[in-house]
Short mmCIF file of C-alpha atoms in Angstrom, two decimals:
data_model
loop_
_atom_site.label_atom_id
_atom_site.label_comp_id
_atom_site.label_asym_id
_atom_site.label_seq_id
_atom_site.Cartn_x
_atom_site.Cartn_y
_atom_site.Cartn_z
CA MET A 1 -49.34 74.84 40.06
CA ILE A 2 -48.62 71.55 41.85
CA LEU A 3 -49.28 68.36 39.85
CA LYS A 4 -48.60 65.07 41.70
CA LYS A 5 -49.34 61.38 41.27
CA PHE A 6 -50.44 59.03 44.05
CA VAL A 7 -50.42 55.24 43.74
CA ALA A 8 -52.39 52.93 46.04
CA ALA A 9 -54.22 49.62 46.05
CA THR A 10 -57.60 51.26 45.49
CA GLU A 11 -58.91 54.49 43.99
CA LYS A 12 -60.29 55.60 47.36
CA GLU A 13 -56.93 55.12 49.10
CA ALA A 14 -55.09 57.04 46.39
CA ILE A 15 -57.55 59.95 46.65
CA GLU A 16 -57.21 59.98 50.44
CA MET A 17 -53.41 60.18 50.02
CA ALA A 18 -53.86 63.15 47.69
CA LYS A 19 -56.22 64.85 50.14
CA GLU A 20 -53.79 64.35 53.01
CA GLU A 21 -50.83 65.83 51.15
CA LEU A 22 -52.45 68.55 48.99
CA GLY A 23 -55.52 69.36 51.06
CA SER A 24 -59.22 69.52 50.15
CA GLY A 25 -58.67 72.33 47.62
CA ALA A 26 -57.01 69.97 45.14
CA LEU A 27 -58.66 68.61 42.02
CA VAL A 28 -58.44 65.09 40.59
CA THR A 29 -57.19 65.40 37.00
CA ASN A 30 -56.79 61.76 36.04
CA ILE A 31 -57.34 58.22 37.31
CA LYS A 32 -55.47 55.31 35.77
CA LYS A 33 -55.34 51.62 36.59
CA ILE A 34 -51.78 50.22 36.62
CA LYS A 35 -51.68 46.55 35.68
CA PRO A 36 -48.55 44.46 36.36
CA LYS A 37 -46.84 43.13 33.27
CA GLY A 38 -45.62 39.65 32.33
CA LEU A 39 -45.73 36.88 34.91
CA ALA A 40 -46.05 39.42 37.70
CA LYS A 41 -49.73 39.91 36.86
CA ILE A 42 -50.39 36.41 38.23
CA PHE A 43 -49.04 37.26 41.68
CA VAL A 44 -49.34 41.06 41.96
CA ARG A 45 -52.67 42.91 42.12
CA ALA A 46 -53.32 45.94 39.92
CA LYS A 47 -52.94 49.37 41.52
CA VAL A 48 -54.62 52.72 40.93
CA GLU A 49 -52.75 55.92 40.04
CA VAL A 50 -54.51 59.22 40.82
CA THR A 51 -53.14 62.49 39.46
CA ALA A 52 -54.17 65.55 41.48
CA SER A 53 -53.40 69.23 41.03
CA LEU A 54 -53.36 72.23 43.35
CA ASP A 55 -53.38 75.79 42.05
CA GLU A 56 -50.76 77.83 43.93
CA MET A 57 -50.33 80.84 41.66
CA PRO A 58 -48.33 83.75 43.17
CA VAL A 59 -50.05 87.04 43.87
CA TYR A 60 -47.73 89.97 43.36
CA ASN A 61 -49.68 92.79 45.01
CA GLU A 62 -52.98 93.62 46.68
CA GLY A 63 -54.51 94.96 43.48
CA GLU A 64 -53.79 91.71 41.68
CA LYS A 65 -55.24 89.74 44.61
CA GLU A 66 -58.49 91.70 44.45
CA ARG A 67 -58.68 91.27 40.69
CA LEU A 68 -58.24 87.50 40.87
CA SER A 69 -60.66 87.03 43.75
CA SER A 70 -63.34 89.00 41.90
CA LYS A 71 -63.25 86.42 39.10
CA VAL A 72 -64.64 83.68 41.34
CA SER A 73 -68.40 83.78 40.81
CA SER A 74 -70.52 83.52 43.93
CA ASP A 75 -72.99 81.24 42.18
CA ILE A 76 -70.30 78.73 41.06
CA PRO A 77 -68.78 77.32 44.27
CA ILE A 78 -65.31 75.84 44.05
CA PRO A 79 -65.89 72.18 44.95
CA PRO A 80 -63.54 70.34 47.31
CA MET A 81 -61.66 67.31 46.08
CA GLN A 82 -64.16 64.56 45.45
CA ASP A 83 -64.00 60.94 44.47
CA VAL A 84 -64.33 60.61 40.73
CA LYS A 85 -67.03 58.09 39.85
CA LYS A 86 -66.27 55.74 36.97
CA GLU A 87 -69.06 55.28 34.46
CA LYS A 88 -70.04 51.69 33.80
CA GLY A 89 -71.43 50.14 30.66
CA ASN A 90 -70.21 50.80 27.15
CA GLU A 91 -69.31 54.48 27.39
CA PRO A 92 -66.11 55.16 25.40
CA GLU A 93 -63.01 55.60 27.57
CA ASP A 94 -60.86 58.76 27.42
CA GLU A 95 -58.57 58.83 24.39
CA MET A 96 -55.62 59.92 26.46
CA SER A 97 -54.78 61.30 29.89
CA ILE A 98 -54.28 64.99 30.58
CA GLN A 99 -50.53 64.35 30.82
CA ASP A 100 -50.50 62.85 27.32
CA LYS A 101 -52.29 65.93 26.01
CA LEU A 102 -49.68 68.17 27.63
CA GLU A 103 -46.89 66.29 25.89
CA LYS A 104 -48.66 66.36 22.52
CA LEU A 105 -49.39 70.07 22.86
CA GLU A 106 -45.74 70.81 23.65
CA MET A 107 -44.61 68.83 20.59
CA LEU A 108 -47.11 70.65 18.38
CA LEU A 109 -45.92 74.01 19.65
CA GLU A 110 -42.30 73.08 18.97
CA MET A 111 -43.17 72.21 15.37
CA GLN A 112 -45.18 75.40 14.95
CA MET A 113 -42.36 77.57 16.25
CA LYS A 114 -39.82 75.92 13.94
CA GLU A 115 -42.09 76.46 10.94
CA ASN A 116 -42.44 80.14 11.80
CA GLU A 117 -38.68 80.50 12.06
CA GLN A 118 -38.16 78.88 8.66
CA LYS A 119 -40.71 81.13 6.98
CA GLU A 120 -39.11 84.26 8.35
CA THR A 121 -35.98 84.67 6.22
CA ALA A 122 -33.03 86.85 7.04
CA PHE A 123 -33.93 89.18 4.16
CA GLU A 124 -37.45 89.74 5.53
CA GLN A 125 -36.06 90.44 9.00
CA LYS A 126 -33.64 93.02 7.60
CA GLU A 127 -36.32 94.67 5.46
CA ARG A 128 -38.72 94.92 8.39
CA THR A 129 -36.04 96.39 10.66
CA GLU A 130 -35.07 99.04 8.09
CA THR A 131 -38.71 100.05 7.60
CA VAL A 132 -39.22 100.45 11.34
CA LEU A 133 -36.05 102.56 11.67
CA GLU A 134 -37.09 104.88 8.82
CA ASN A 135 -40.57 105.53 10.20
CA ARG A 136 -39.73 105.70 13.86
CA GLU A 137 -39.63 109.07 15.50
CA PRO A 138 -37.24 109.70 18.37
CA GLN A 139 -39.03 108.84 21.55
CA ARG A 140 -38.03 108.77 25.13
CA GLU A 141 -37.71 105.20 26.27
CA GLU A 142 -39.72 104.39 29.35
CA PRO A 143 -39.29 101.29 31.46
CA ASP A 144 -41.68 98.46 30.60
CA ASP A 145 -43.55 97.57 33.76
CA GLU A 146 -44.74 94.24 32.40
CA PRO A 147 -42.90 92.12 29.81
CA GLU A 148 -44.88 91.00 26.79
CA GLU A 149 -45.73 87.34 26.39
CA ASP A 150 -43.29 85.41 24.25
CA GLU A 151 -44.35 83.85 20.98
CA ARG A 152 -44.51 80.35 22.42
CA THR A 153 -47.00 81.32 25.15
CA VAL A 154 -49.22 83.22 22.71
CA ALA A 155 -49.19 80.28 20.29
CA CYS A 156 -50.07 77.85 23.09
CA LYS A 157 -53.10 79.84 24.23
CA GLU A 158 -54.32 80.32 20.68
CA LEU A 159 -53.96 76.61 20.01
CA ILE A 160 -56.06 75.75 23.08
CA ARG A 161 -58.73 78.31 22.11
CA LYS A 162 -58.97 76.82 18.61
CA GLN A 163 -59.14 73.32 20.11
CA LEU A 164 -62.15 74.32 22.22
CA ILE A 165 -63.92 75.87 19.23
CA GLN A 166 -63.16 72.79 17.12
CA ASN A 167 -64.98 70.75 19.77
CA GLU A 168 -67.95 73.13 19.30
CA VAL A 169 -67.48 75.28 22.38
CA ASP A 170 -69.14 78.62 21.66
CA GLU A 171 -66.58 81.27 20.68
CA ASP A 172 -67.73 83.63 23.44
CA VAL A 173 -67.41 80.85 26.03
CA ALA A 174 -63.95 79.88 24.75
CA ALA A 175 -62.86 83.54 24.86
CA SER A 176 -64.16 83.87 28.43
CA ILE A 177 -62.20 80.79 29.52
CA MET A 178 -58.95 82.06 28.01
CA GLU A 179 -59.49 85.55 29.45
CA ASP A 180 -59.89 84.17 32.97
CA VAL A 181 -56.82 81.96 32.50
CA ASP A 182 -54.81 84.99 31.34
CA LYS A 183 -55.74 86.87 34.51
CA ALA A 184 -55.03 83.94 36.81
CA LEU A 185 -51.61 82.95 35.42
CA PRO A 186 -48.31 84.83 35.49
CA ARG A 187 -46.79 86.07 32.22
CA ASN A 188 -45.11 83.42 30.08
CA ALA A 189 -46.53 80.54 32.09
CA SER A 190 -45.48 77.06 31.03
CA VAL A 191 -47.55 74.93 28.69
CA ASN A 192 -48.29 72.64 31.63
CA GLN A 193 -49.64 75.55 33.70
CA ILE A 194 -51.78 76.92 30.87
CA LEU A 195 -53.41 73.64 29.91
CA THR A 196 -53.98 72.54 33.51
CA SER A 197 -55.50 75.93 34.35
CA VAL A 198 -57.88 75.69 31.36
CA TYR A 199 -58.78 72.13 32.40
CA GLN A 200 -59.59 73.21 35.96
CA LYS A 201 -61.55 76.23 34.72
CA ILE A 202 -63.79 74.00 32.57
CA ILE A 203 -64.41 71.67 35.53
CA LEU A 204 -65.41 74.60 37.73
CA MET A 205 -67.69 76.01 35.02
CA LEU A 206 -69.48 72.66 34.59
CA GLY A 207 -70.03 72.29 38.33
CA GLN A 208 -71.22 69.14 40.06
CA PRO A 209 -74.18 67.19 38.58
CA TYR A 210 -77.62 67.89 40.05
CA LEU A 211 -79.14 64.46 40.65
CA ILE A 212 -82.50 63.11 41.78
CA ASP A 213 -82.88 63.60 45.53
CA ILE A 214 -83.40 60.18 47.09
CA THR A 215 -83.47 61.46 50.67
CA LYS A 216 -86.28 59.80 52.54
CA SER A 217 -89.02 62.26 53.45
CA ARG A 218 -92.67 62.20 54.36
CA GLN A 219 -93.72 63.58 51.00
CA THR A 220 -93.51 61.75 47.68
CA SER A 221 -91.12 63.38 45.23
CA PHE A 222 -92.41 63.77 41.66
CA VAL A 223 -89.72 63.93 38.98
CA PHE A 224 -90.88 65.27 35.60
CA PHE A 225 -89.05 64.62 32.33
CA LEU A 226 -89.67 67.14 29.55
CA GLY A 227 -88.41 67.27 25.98
CA SER A 228 -89.13 67.04 22.29
CA THR A 229 -90.26 63.89 20.52
CA GLY A 230 -87.52 61.33 20.02
CA VAL A 231 -84.94 62.65 22.48
CA GLY A 232 -85.09 59.46 24.56
CA LYS A 233 -87.21 60.47 27.59
CA THR A 234 -88.90 57.09 28.05
CA THR A 235 -85.68 55.08 27.82
CA THR A 236 -83.94 57.53 30.17
CA ILE A 237 -86.75 57.16 32.72
CA ALA A 238 -86.45 53.36 32.54
CA LYS A 239 -82.68 53.55 33.16
CA ILE A 240 -83.07 55.88 36.14
CA ALA A 241 -85.99 53.89 37.61
CA SER A 242 -84.01 50.67 37.36
CA ARG A 243 -81.00 52.14 39.16
CA LEU A 244 -83.12 53.76 41.86
CA LYS A 245 -84.93 50.52 42.58
CA LEU A 246 -82.07 48.01 42.23
CA GLU A 247 -79.09 50.01 43.53
CA LYS A 248 -80.66 52.58 45.89
CA LYS A 249 -83.59 50.41 47.05
CA VAL A 250 -86.01 53.29 46.47
CA ASN A 251 -89.77 52.62 46.31
CA VAL A 252 -90.46 53.85 42.76
CA ALA A 253 -93.63 54.36 40.69
CA LEU A 254 -93.91 55.39 37.04
CA VAL A 255 -96.44 57.83 35.63
CA THR A 256 -96.95 58.59 31.95
CA ALA A 257 -98.89 61.44 30.39
CA ASP A 258 -97.55 60.61 26.93
CA THR A 259 -100.85 59.28 25.60
CA TYR A 260 -100.39 60.83 22.16
CA ARG A 261 -98.27 57.83 21.22
CA ILE A 262 -99.68 54.42 22.17
CA ALA A 263 -96.23 52.94 21.61
CA ALA A 264 -94.82 55.17 24.36
CA VAL A 265 -97.29 53.81 26.93
CA GLU A 266 -96.62 50.24 25.88
CA GLN A 267 -92.86 50.76 26.02
CA LEU A 268 -92.98 52.15 29.56
CA LYS A 269 -95.42 49.42 30.60
CA THR A 270 -92.93 46.79 29.40
CA TYR A 271 -90.15 48.37 31.46
CA ALA A 272 -92.46 48.64 34.49
CA ASN A 273 -93.35 44.95 34.30
CA ILE A 274 -89.69 43.92 34.05
CA MET A 275 -88.71 46.04 37.04
CA GLY A 276 -91.81 45.13 39.04
CA VAL A 277 -92.93 48.73 39.61
CA PRO A 278 -96.44 50.21 39.12
CA LEU A 279 -97.35 52.36 36.11
CA LYS A 280 -100.08 55.00 36.24
CA VAL A 281 -101.44 56.41 32.95
CA VAL A 282 -102.97 59.90 33.18
CA TYR A 283 -104.91 61.46 30.30
CA SER A 284 -105.11 65.01 31.62
CA PRO A 285 -103.30 67.28 34.10
CA ASP A 286 -106.28 67.15 36.47
CA GLU A 287 -106.08 63.36 36.57
CA LEU A 288 -102.53 63.59 37.91
CA GLY A 289 -103.72 65.98 40.62
CA GLU A 290 -106.45 63.54 41.59
CA SER A 291 -103.90 60.70 41.82
CA LEU A 292 -101.48 62.40 44.22
CA GLU A 293 -102.94 60.73 47.28
CA GLU A 294 -102.93 57.35 45.55
CA LEU A 295 -99.24 57.78 44.70
CA SER A 296 -98.25 59.07 48.14
CA GLU A 297 -97.12 55.62 49.30
CA TYR A 298 -94.11 55.76 46.96
CA ASP A 299 -90.81 57.56 47.59
CA ILE A 300 -90.36 58.80 44.03
CA CYS A 301 -92.69 59.00 41.02
CA LEU A 302 -91.02 59.45 37.65
CA VAL A 303 -93.37 61.27 35.25
CA ASP A 304 -93.02 60.87 31.48
CA THR A 305 -94.57 63.87 29.72
CA ALA A 306 -95.76 63.94 26.13
CA GLY A 307 -93.04 64.49 23.57
CA SER A 308 -93.95 67.44 21.38
CA SER A 309 -92.54 70.28 19.36
CA HIS A 310 -91.46 73.21 21.49
CA LYS A 311 -93.25 75.40 18.92
CA ASN A 312 -96.65 73.88 19.75
CA LYS A 313 -98.03 76.38 22.26
CA LYS A 314 -101.09 74.31 23.15
CA GLN A 315 -99.02 71.29 24.14
CA MET A 316 -96.58 73.50 26.05
CA GLU A 317 -99.48 74.82 28.13
CA GLU A 318 -100.60 71.25 28.83
CA VAL A 319 -97.09 70.46 30.08
CA ARG A 320 -97.19 73.54 32.32
CA ALA A 321 -100.59 72.51 33.74
CA LEU A 322 -99.31 68.97 34.42
CA ILE A 323 -96.25 70.19 36.32
CA GLU A 324 -98.28 72.66 38.38
CA GLN A 325 -100.41 69.82 39.79
CA VAL A 326 -97.51 69.11 42.16
CA PRO A 327 -96.27 71.72 44.68
CA ILE A 328 -92.83 73.17 43.93
CA ALA A 329 -91.35 71.66 47.11
CA ASP A 330 -92.35 68.15 46.01
CA ARG A 331 -91.13 68.18 42.43
CA GLN A 332 -87.97 68.10 40.34
CA VAL A 333 -87.90 68.81 36.62
CA TYR A 334 -85.42 67.62 33.99
CA LEU A 335 -85.23 68.82 30.41
CA VAL A 336 -83.98 66.01 28.17
CA LEU A 337 -81.88 67.19 25.21
CA ASN A 338 -80.31 65.26 22.34
CA ALA A 339 -76.56 66.04 22.40
CA SER A 340 -76.35 65.82 18.60
CA THR A 341 -79.00 68.53 18.06
CA LYS A 342 -77.81 71.77 16.47
CA TYR A 343 -76.71 74.26 19.13
CA SER A 344 -79.04 77.04 17.92
CA ASP A 345 -82.00 74.63 18.17
CA LEU A 346 -80.95 73.58 21.68
CA GLN A 347 -80.98 77.21 22.75
CA GLU A 348 -84.45 77.76 21.29
CA ILE A 349 -85.84 74.60 22.96
CA ALA A 350 -84.37 75.53 26.35
CA LYS A 351 -85.76 79.08 26.10
CA VAL A 352 -89.32 77.81 25.53
CA TYR A 353 -89.18 75.36 28.44
CA ALA A 354 -87.57 77.99 30.69
CA ASP A 355 -90.80 79.99 30.37
CA LEU A 356 -92.66 77.01 31.86
CA THR A 357 -90.48 76.05 34.81
CA ASP A 358 -87.00 75.76 36.25
CA PHE A 359 -85.16 72.60 35.25
CA SER A 360 -81.90 70.67 35.19
CA ILE A 361 -80.54 69.24 31.94
CA ILE A 362 -80.06 65.64 30.84
CA PHE A 363 -78.08 65.04 27.63
CA THR A 364 -78.89 61.89 25.68
CA LYS A 365 -77.34 60.07 22.71
CA LEU A 366 -73.73 61.03 23.38
CA ASP A 367 -72.86 57.96 21.30
CA GLU A 368 -74.27 59.77 18.24
CA THR A 369 -72.02 62.82 18.44
CA SER A 370 -68.28 63.41 18.50
CA SER A 371 -68.40 66.68 20.44
CA SER A 372 -69.12 67.64 24.05
CA GLY A 373 -69.14 71.40 23.47
CA ALA A 374 -72.93 71.69 23.57
CA MET A 375 -73.02 70.56 27.20
CA LEU A 376 -70.72 73.35 28.37
CA ASN A 377 -72.43 75.91 26.13
CA MET A 378 -75.95 75.10 27.36
CA HIS A 379 -74.89 75.11 31.01
CA ILE A 380 -73.31 78.56 30.63
CA LYS A 381 -76.08 80.06 28.48
CA THR A 382 -79.07 78.73 30.46
CA LYS A 383 -77.44 78.78 33.92
CA CYS A 384 -79.24 75.45 34.51
CA PRO A 385 -77.34 72.62 36.23
CA LEU A 386 -76.35 69.52 34.27
CA SER A 387 -77.26 66.11 35.65
CA TYR A 388 -77.20 62.79 33.76
CA VAL A 389 -75.88 61.72 30.36
CA THR A 390 -76.85 58.68 28.29
CA TYR A 391 -74.85 57.01 25.54
CA GLY A 392 -76.83 54.05 24.20
CA GLN A 393 -80.09 52.09 24.33
CA ASN A 394 -79.09 49.46 26.92
CA VAL A 395 -81.24 49.60 30.07
CA PRO A 396 -80.03 50.31 32.72
CA ASP A 397 -76.35 50.40 31.72
CA ASP A 398 -75.94 53.28 29.27
CA ILE A 399 -76.44 56.16 31.70
CA ALA A 400 -74.17 57.98 34.14
CA GLU A 401 -73.89 61.10 36.21
CA LEU A 402 -72.20 63.85 34.25
CA ASN A 403 -68.46 63.70 34.95
CA PRO A 404 -66.89 67.20 34.66
CA GLN A 405 -63.37 65.72 34.41
CA ARG A 406 -64.36 63.51 31.48
CA VAL A 407 -66.05 66.38 29.64
CA ALA A 408 -63.03 68.67 30.17
CA LYS A 409 -60.69 66.03 28.75
CA LYS A 410 -62.91 65.56 25.70
CA LEU A 411 -63.01 69.32 25.07
CA LEU A 412 -59.21 69.54 25.21
CA GLY A 413 -58.67 66.35 23.21
CA LYS A 414 -58.75 65.80 19.48
CA ASN A 415 -62.25 65.48 18.06
CA GLN A 416 -62.17 61.90 16.76
CA GLY A 417 -65.70 60.71 17.47
CA ASN A 418 -66.81 57.91 19.77
#
């Protein structure tokens, strides 16, 4: 495992330096702004430090090579090194860098090992040895092909597994991560290697965010937002519409089918007026179908569906009928989930909507939860790509593309809330 730091005037230059030296297979593990101290800050500009890693684990034989290569799933491509986008707005910053976590983990392991040594007295050691000698039958000693892991390595891996579970990663998912790390690393790997390998594994599992396609085409793209009442669909649509129009210069229209709540229509109408985009209100699925030609002059139409309980079968069928008014090639669908919802409920909600259509996942209200485990869990369990995250009510600031590096750091960091 190669872990190197690159310092340059800008983030882009530092990443290019890392690409040039380590190649496109490297991963960015941390980005930090270095500000000059004292009077120097008046004359010297701040620089950017990028930490990048490259996995160069040895392969001892052909059998091991085949075993490791079989672990790379064909449906989870290993992404090349990419520029890490910084989220703007009020999203909480990382509590500490991955290097800080390595140091803290090493210190914790040292303390744990010393405590174990103190608890194990000389008398207990002697008693255990005598018991083993009395019960042991003479056996022919055979050479050990593979040395067992030492106590420090075992303790390190167990500590990381517990840390993931504490941050609400599903136990099966955490076990799968540690199993793959075991197979990829040599015996008695260093703490640095173990933690960095887990970090990279989480990033690969999360994948790259699946975002709204803004490629200009002849056909209008209809983007549907599904979800239960109160998850923040309308506010999320306003944030995305604002960014598409102001930053990407996309010709946007809004459509709402959420006529069960008058307040929802009024809220979206207010946002539409502020942004200067049209709003179309449809009262039935057929009405959307009849409006397709009218809306064809726009690049993207963001469709707000009615918020309802996923247990209401009648409303679920209405959502299905609404989506099916638009051909598959011309539509994208996003399921909006509240990140603070109980994991078992998230699974049930996703299962019901999966019977209606394929979708990507948006997580809202990250500012109301201290854990990011649900995002990894739902991506693994549903096999649906993640996309955007929101973390407040400010429009259009409190939204960002999902950042796999940020999520991985949160999962390996102490759960302290936002």
